[in-house]
PDB file of C-alpha atoms in Angstrom:
ATOM      1  CA  MET A 716      -0.048  -0.236  -0.084  1.00  0.00           C
ATOM      2  CA  GLU A 717       1.383   3.564  -0.645  1.00  0.00           C
ATOM      3  CA  ASP A 718       2.012   6.309   1.753  1.00  0.00           C
ATOM      4  CA  LYS A 719      -0.937   8.063   0.447  1.00  0.00           C
ATOM      5  CA  ARG A 720      -3.376   5.277   1.281  1.00  0.00           C
ATOM      6  CA  TYR A 721      -2.086   5.220   4.492  1.00  0.00           C
ATOM      7  CA  LYS A 722      -2.327   8.791   5.287  1.00  0.00           C
ATOM      8  CA  ALA A 723      -5.833   8.586   4.303  1.00  0.00           C
ATOM      9  CA  ILE A 724      -6.619   5.849   7.061  1.00  0.00           C
ATOM     10  CA  ILE A 725      -4.578   7.573   9.484  1.00  0.00           C
ATOM     11  CA  GLU A 726      -6.501  10.687   8.686  1.00  0.00           C
ATOM     12  CA  SER A 727      -9.968   9.096   9.057  1.00  0.00           C
ATOM     13  CA  ILE A 728      -8.930   7.480  12.363  1.00  0.00           C
ATOM     14  CA  LEU A 729      -8.035  10.754  13.851  1.00  0.00           C
ATOM     15  CA  PHE A 730     -11.092  12.456  12.647  1.00  0.00           C
ATOM     16  CA  THR A 731     -13.392   9.777  13.542  1.00  0.00           C
ATOM     17  CA  MET A 732     -12.033   9.065  17.219  1.00  0.00           C
ATOM     18  CA  GLY A 733     -12.038  12.997  18.062  1.00  0.00           C
ATOM     19  CA  ASP A 734      -9.855  12.480  21.128  1.00  0.00           C
ATOM     20  CA  SER A 735      -6.163  11.546  21.111  1.00  0.00           C
ATOM     21  CA  VAL A 736      -5.151   7.995  19.704  1.00  0.00           C
ATOM     22  CA  ALA A 737      -2.092   6.146  21.020  1.00  0.00           C
ATOM     23  CA  LEU A 738       0.756   5.894  18.570  1.00  0.00           C
ATOM     24  CA  GLU A 739       0.571   1.844  19.324  1.00  0.00           C
ATOM     25  CA  LYS A 740      -3.153   1.821  18.336  1.00  0.00           C
ATOM     26  CA  ILE A 741      -2.935   3.805  15.068  1.00  0.00           C
ATOM     27  CA  ALA A 742       0.052   1.412  14.059  1.00  0.00           C
ATOM     28  CA  ALA A 743      -1.690  -1.691  14.864  1.00  0.00           C
ATOM     29  CA  ALA A 744      -4.940  -0.500  12.752  1.00  0.00           C
ATOM     30  CA  VAL A 745      -2.562   0.232   9.394  1.00  0.00           C
ATOM     31  CA  GLU A 746      -0.488  -2.836  10.082  1.00  0.00           C
ATOM     32  CA  LEU A 747       2.774  -0.913  10.299  1.00  0.00           C
ATOM     33  CA  ASP A 748       5.654  -0.294  12.860  1.00  0.00           C
ATOM     34  CA  LYS A 749       5.440   2.312  15.241  1.00  0.00           C
ATOM     35  CA  ASN A 750       8.523   4.246  13.341  1.00  0.00           C
ATOM     36  CA  GLU A 751       6.923   4.234  10.081  1.00  0.00           C
ATOM     37  CA  THR A 752       3.509   5.176  11.432  1.00  0.00           C
ATOM     38  CA  LYS A 753       5.059   8.247  13.427  1.00  0.00           C
ATOM     39  CA  ARG A 754       7.033   9.322   9.989  1.00  0.00           C
ATOM     40  CA  LEU A 755       3.816   9.353   8.090  1.00  0.00           C
ATOM     41  CA  ILE A 756       1.701  11.262  11.049  1.00  0.00           C
ATOM     42  CA  ASN A 757       4.547  13.754  11.345  1.00  0.00           C
ATOM     43  CA  GLU A 758       4.415  14.382   7.240  1.00  0.00           C
ATOM     44  CA  MET A 759       0.632  14.781   7.587  1.00  0.00           C
ATOM     45  CA  ALA A 760       1.271  17.347  10.489  1.00  0.00           C
ATOM     46  CA  GLU A 761       3.544  19.467   8.232  1.00  0.00           C
ATOM     47  CA  GLU A 762       1.335  19.218   5.050  1.00  0.00           C
ATOM     48  CA  TYR A 763      -1.638  20.485   7.071  1.00  0.00           C
ATOM     49  CA  GLU A 764       0.607  23.168   8.676  1.00  0.00           C
ATOM     50  CA  SER A 765       2.394  24.046   5.303  1.00  0.00           C
ATOM     51  CA  SER A 766      -0.833  24.360   3.391  1.00  0.00           C
ATOM     52  CA  ASP A 767      -2.491  26.766   5.939  1.00  0.00           C
ATOM     53  CA  ARG A 768      -5.291  23.965   6.366  1.00  0.00           C
ATOM     54  CA  GLY A 769      -8.392  24.147   8.776  1.00  0.00           C
ATOM     55  CA  MET A 770      -7.120  20.948  10.754  1.00  0.00           C
ATOM     56  CA  ARG A 771      -4.014  20.293  12.689  1.00  0.00           C
ATOM     57  CA  ILE A 772      -2.342  17.368  14.080  1.00  0.00           C
ATOM     58  CA  LEU A 773      -1.339  17.270  17.952  1.00  0.00           C
ATOM     59  CA  GLU A 774       0.813  15.217  19.466  1.00  0.00           C
ATOM     60  CA  LEU A 775       0.113  14.846  23.319  1.00  0.00           C
ATOM     61  CA  GLU A 776       2.289  12.390  25.423  1.00  0.00           C
ATOM     62  CA  GLY A 777       2.608   9.701  22.406  1.00  0.00           C
ATOM     63  CA  ALA A 778      -0.895  10.062  21.001  1.00  0.00           C
ATOM     64  CA  TYR A 779      -2.119  12.053  18.418  1.00  0.00           C
ATOM     65  CA  GLN A 780      -5.420  13.808  17.944  1.00  0.00           C
ATOM     66  CA  MET A 781      -6.849  15.907  14.928  1.00  0.00           C
ATOM     67  CA  CYS A 782      -8.228  19.358  15.824  1.00  0.00           C
ATOM     68  CA  THR A 783      -9.246  22.605  14.279  1.00  0.00           C
ATOM     69  CA  ASN A 784      -6.550  25.189  13.286  1.00  0.00           C
ATOM     70  CA  PRO A 785      -6.663  28.023  15.999  1.00  0.00           C
ATOM     71  CA  ASN A 786      -6.609  30.563  13.513  1.00  0.00           C
ATOM     72  CA  MET A 787      -9.861  29.321  12.382  1.00  0.00           C
ATOM     73  CA  TYR A 788     -11.537  30.302  15.762  1.00  0.00           C
ATOM     74  CA  GLU A 789     -13.024  33.233  14.762  1.00  0.00           C
ATOM     75  CA  TYR A 790     -15.193  31.820  11.894  1.00  0.00           C
ATOM     76  CA  LEU A 791     -16.216  28.805  14.237  1.00  0.00           C
ATOM     77  CA  ILE A 792     -17.936  31.205  16.670  1.00  0.00           C
ATOM     78  CA  ARG A 793     -19.965  32.658  13.678  1.00  0.00           C
ATOM     79  CA  ILE A 794     -21.685  29.417  13.209  1.00  0.00           C
ATOM     80  CA  ALA A 795     -21.738  27.760  17.004  1.00  0.00           C
ATOM     81  CA  LYS A 796     -22.393  29.561  20.059  1.00  0.00           C
ATOM     82  CA  GLN A 797     -19.268  31.205  21.897  1.00  0.00           C
ATOM     83  CA  PRO A 798     -17.928  28.245  24.224  1.00  0.00           C
ATOM     84  CA  LYS A 799     -17.892  29.359  27.676  1.00  0.00           C
ATOM     85  CA  LYS A 800     -14.539  30.855  28.672  1.00  0.00           C
ATOM     86  CA  HIS A 801     -13.190  29.097  32.027  1.00  0.00           C
ATOM     87  CA  ILE A 802     -11.461  31.847  33.808  1.00  0.00           C
ATOM     88  CA  LEU A 803      -8.391  30.749  35.672  1.00  0.00           C
ATOM     89  CA  THR A 804      -7.978  32.605  38.991  1.00  0.00           C
ATOM     90  CA  ASP A 805      -4.758  32.780  40.775  1.00  0.00           C
ATOM     91  CA  VAL A 806      -6.180  30.234  43.284  1.00  0.00           C
ATOM     92  CA  LEU A 807      -6.913  27.766  40.683  1.00  0.00           C
ATOM     93  CA  LEU A 808      -3.637  28.660  38.700  1.00  0.00           C
ATOM     94  CA  GLU A 809      -1.833  27.555  41.858  1.00  0.00           C
ATOM     95  CA  THR A 810      -3.554  24.719  42.891  1.00  0.00           C
ATOM     96  CA  LEU A 811      -3.139  23.646  39.048  1.00  0.00           C
ATOM     97  CA  SER A 812       0.771  23.970  39.100  1.00  0.00           C
ATOM     98  CA  ILE A 813       0.723  21.905  42.447  1.00  0.00           C
ATOM     99  CA  ILE A 814      -1.259  19.135  40.951  1.00  0.00           C
ATOM    100  CA  ALA A 815       0.889  19.334  37.513  1.00  0.00           C
ATOM    101  CA  TYR A 816       4.321  19.081  39.300  1.00  0.00           C
ATOM    102  CA  LYS A 817       3.373  16.699  42.104  1.00  0.00           C
ATOM    103  CA  GLN A 818       0.895  14.356  40.580  1.00  0.00           C
ATOM    104  CA  PRO A 819      -0.750  12.036  41.605  1.00  0.00           C
ATOM    105  CA  VAL A 820      -1.335  14.213  44.498  1.00  0.00           C
ATOM    106  CA  THR A 821      -4.109  14.178  47.263  1.00  0.00           C
ATOM    107  CA  LYS A 822      -6.101  17.109  48.295  1.00  0.00           C
ATOM    108  CA  ALA A 823      -4.409  17.030  51.704  1.00  0.00           C
ATOM    109  CA  GLU A 824      -1.395  17.514  50.001  1.00  0.00           C
ATOM    110  CA  ILE A 825      -2.450  20.375  48.047  1.00  0.00           C
ATOM    111  CA  GLU A 826      -3.995  21.764  51.117  1.00  0.00           C
ATOM    112  CA  LYS A 827      -0.625  21.474  53.206  1.00  0.00           C
ATOM    113  CA  ILE A 828       1.323  23.235  50.288  1.00  0.00           C
ATOM    114  CA  ARG A 829      -1.220  26.046  49.957  1.00  0.00           C
ATOM    115  CA  GLY A 830      -2.134  26.220  53.656  1.00  0.00           C
ATOM    116  CA  VAL A 831      -5.782  26.497  53.118  1.00  0.00           C
ATOM    117  CA  SER A 832      -8.600  24.269  51.860  1.00  0.00           C
ATOM    118  CA  SER A 833      -8.492  23.352  48.188  1.00  0.00           C
ATOM    119  CA  ASP A 834     -11.932  21.957  47.811  1.00  0.00           C
ATOM    120  CA  HIS A 835     -13.405  24.266  45.494  1.00  0.00           C
ATOM    121  CA  ALA A 836     -10.521  24.840  43.417  1.00  0.00           C
ATOM    122  CA  VAL A 837      -9.790  21.075  42.744  1.00  0.00           C
ATOM    123  CA  SER A 838     -13.568  20.790  42.007  1.00  0.00           C
ATOM    124  CA  LYS A 839     -13.522  23.664  39.460  1.00  0.00           C
ATOM    125  CA  LEU A 840     -10.052  22.199  37.743  1.00  0.00           C
ATOM    126  CA  VAL A 841     -12.046  18.970  37.514  1.00  0.00           C
ATOM    127  CA  GLU A 842     -15.274  20.593  36.182  1.00  0.00           C
ATOM    128  CA  TYR A 843     -13.105  22.492  33.315  1.00  0.00           C
ATOM    129  CA  ASN A 844     -11.458  19.223  32.515  1.00  0.00           C
ATOM    130  CA  LEU A 845      -8.005  20.354  33.610  1.00  0.00           C
ATOM    131  CA  ALA A 846      -7.457  18.080  36.242  1.00  0.00           C
ATOM    132  CA  VAL A 847      -8.832  14.691  36.765  1.00  0.00           C
ATOM    133  CA  GLU A 848      -9.087  11.859  39.525  1.00  0.00           C
ATOM    134  CA  LEU A 849      -6.779   9.147  38.897  1.00  0.00           C
ATOM    135  CA  GLY A 850      -7.855   6.757  41.609  1.00  0.00           C
ATOM    136  CA  ARG A 851      -7.250   6.351  45.442  1.00  0.00           C
ATOM    137  CA  LEU A 852      -4.272   6.134  47.567  1.00  0.00           C
ATOM    138  CA  ASP A 853      -3.513   2.842  49.328  1.00  0.00           C
ATOM    139  CA  ALA A 854      -3.595   4.613  52.803  1.00  0.00           C
ATOM    140  CA  PRO A 855      -6.306   5.069  55.627  1.00  0.00           C
ATOM    141  CA  GLY A 856      -9.194   6.949  54.381  1.00  0.00           C
ATOM    142  CA  ARG A 857      -8.300   6.026  50.762  1.00  0.00           C
ATOM    143  CA  PRO A 858      -8.040   9.718  49.587  1.00  0.00           C
ATOM    144  CA  MET A 859      -8.235  10.447  46.143  1.00  0.00           C
ATOM    145  CA  LEU A 860      -5.417  11.164  43.852  1.00  0.00           C
ATOM    146  CA  PHE A 861      -5.611  13.903  41.285  1.00  0.00           C
ATOM    147  CA  GLY A 862      -3.500  14.581  38.127  1.00  0.00           C
ATOM    148  CA  THR A 863      -3.446  16.656  34.902  1.00  0.00           C
ATOM    149  CA  THR A 864      -5.434  15.662  31.479  1.00  0.00           C
ATOM    150  CA  GLU A 865      -4.925  16.192  28.000  1.00  0.00           C
ATOM    151  CA  GLU A 866      -7.177  19.352  27.914  1.00  0.00           C
ATOM    152  CA  PHE A 867      -4.364  20.628  30.342  1.00  0.00           C
ATOM    153  CA  LEU A 868      -1.522  19.975  27.878  1.00  0.00           C
ATOM    154  CA  ARG A 869      -3.767  21.526  25.012  1.00  0.00           C
ATOM    155  CA  SER A 870      -4.755  24.546  26.981  1.00  0.00           C
ATOM    156  CA  PHE A 871      -0.925  25.299  27.947  1.00  0.00           C
ATOM    157  CA  GLY A 872       0.172  24.316  24.472  1.00  0.00           C
ATOM    158  CA  ILE A 873       2.711  21.655  25.541  1.00  0.00           C
ATOM    159  CA  HIS A 874       2.977  17.949  24.436  1.00  0.00           C
ATOM    160  CA  SER A 875       3.867  16.544  27.528  1.00  0.00           C
ATOM    161  CA  LEU A 876       4.581  17.312  31.339  1.00  0.00           C
ATOM    162  CA  GLU A 877       8.253  16.732  30.763  1.00  0.00           C
ATOM    163  CA  GLU A 878       8.180  20.342  29.057  1.00  0.00           C
ATOM    164  CA  LEU A 879       6.852  22.045  32.206  1.00  0.00           C
ATOM    165  CA  PRO A 880       9.517  24.554  33.140  1.00  0.00           C
ATOM    166  CA  GLU A 881      11.872  23.675  35.941  1.00  0.00           C
ATOM    167  CA  MET A 882      11.500  25.249  39.250  1.00  0.00           C
ATOM    168  CA  ASN A 883      14.323  27.708  40.412  1.00  0.00           C
ATOM    169  CA  PRO A 884      16.313  25.714  42.794  1.00  0.00           C
ATOM    170  CA  LEU A 885      16.812  29.064  44.777  1.00  0.00           C
ATOM    171  CA  GLN A 886      13.017  29.604  45.080  1.00  0.00           C
ATOM    172  CA  MET A 887      12.548  25.746  45.809  1.00  0.00           C
ATOM    173  CA  GLU A 888      15.127  26.101  49.016  1.00  0.00           C
ATOM    174  CA  GLU A 889      13.259  29.464  50.098  1.00  0.00           C
ATOM    175  CA  PHE A 890       9.939  27.536  50.055  1.00  0.00           C
ATOM    176  CA  LYS A 891      11.261  24.613  52.025  1.00  0.00           C
ATOM    177  CA  GLN A 892      12.693  27.094  54.762  1.00  0.00           C
ATOM    178  CA  GLU A 893       9.631  28.890  54.904  1.00  0.00           C
ATOM    179  CA  ALA A 894       7.733  25.406  55.487  1.00  0.00           C
ATOM    180  CA  GLU A 895      10.235  24.149  57.956  1.00  0.00           C
ATOM    181  CA  ALA A 896       9.569  27.822  59.900  1.00  0.00           C
ATOM    182  CA  GLU A 897       5.870  27.303  59.584  1.00  0.00           C
ATOM    183  CA  VAL A 898       6.270  23.746  61.250  1.00  0.00           C
ATOM    184  CA  LYS A 899       8.347  24.855  64.208  1.00  0.00           C
ATOM    185  CA  ILE A 900       6.104  27.656  65.176  1.00  0.00           C
TER     186      ILE A 900
END
């Protein structure tokens, strides 16, 4: 089978599934190895990008998703209702950053770091599909564990958690000293 046919199959898979699809699943469906499948997907992504098409292919932690070109947003809202814009307050951003860097993390751990109740913030992040319940910790009370979602990656324009900025080591040391001082009081 030629590349053009494989690309058509991959395109139909990504379009139909809507959500991201793991590279392994795509490779199995088209009966190619992962490297060849990845090459085809990368070529497709470049073709979409270079020809200024209405669609894009995003890579999200080893999975791929077809989505709308962000430059087409203004035309889409003329047809559909304007989506509700979620506002991320400082509290939500602080809570989300804790989840992103410490995941999987419990609400109690988030509250220990923030020093205040975080029920509302965590609930809002789950509602906005930026955080998700990952399961339960094997500890007394079996607290819920939270982590980030693919929507988090899309919203912040990163492909994987490894792309999160490094924490400043001096700032980390200051945080540790502040936390130790609070514990001694």
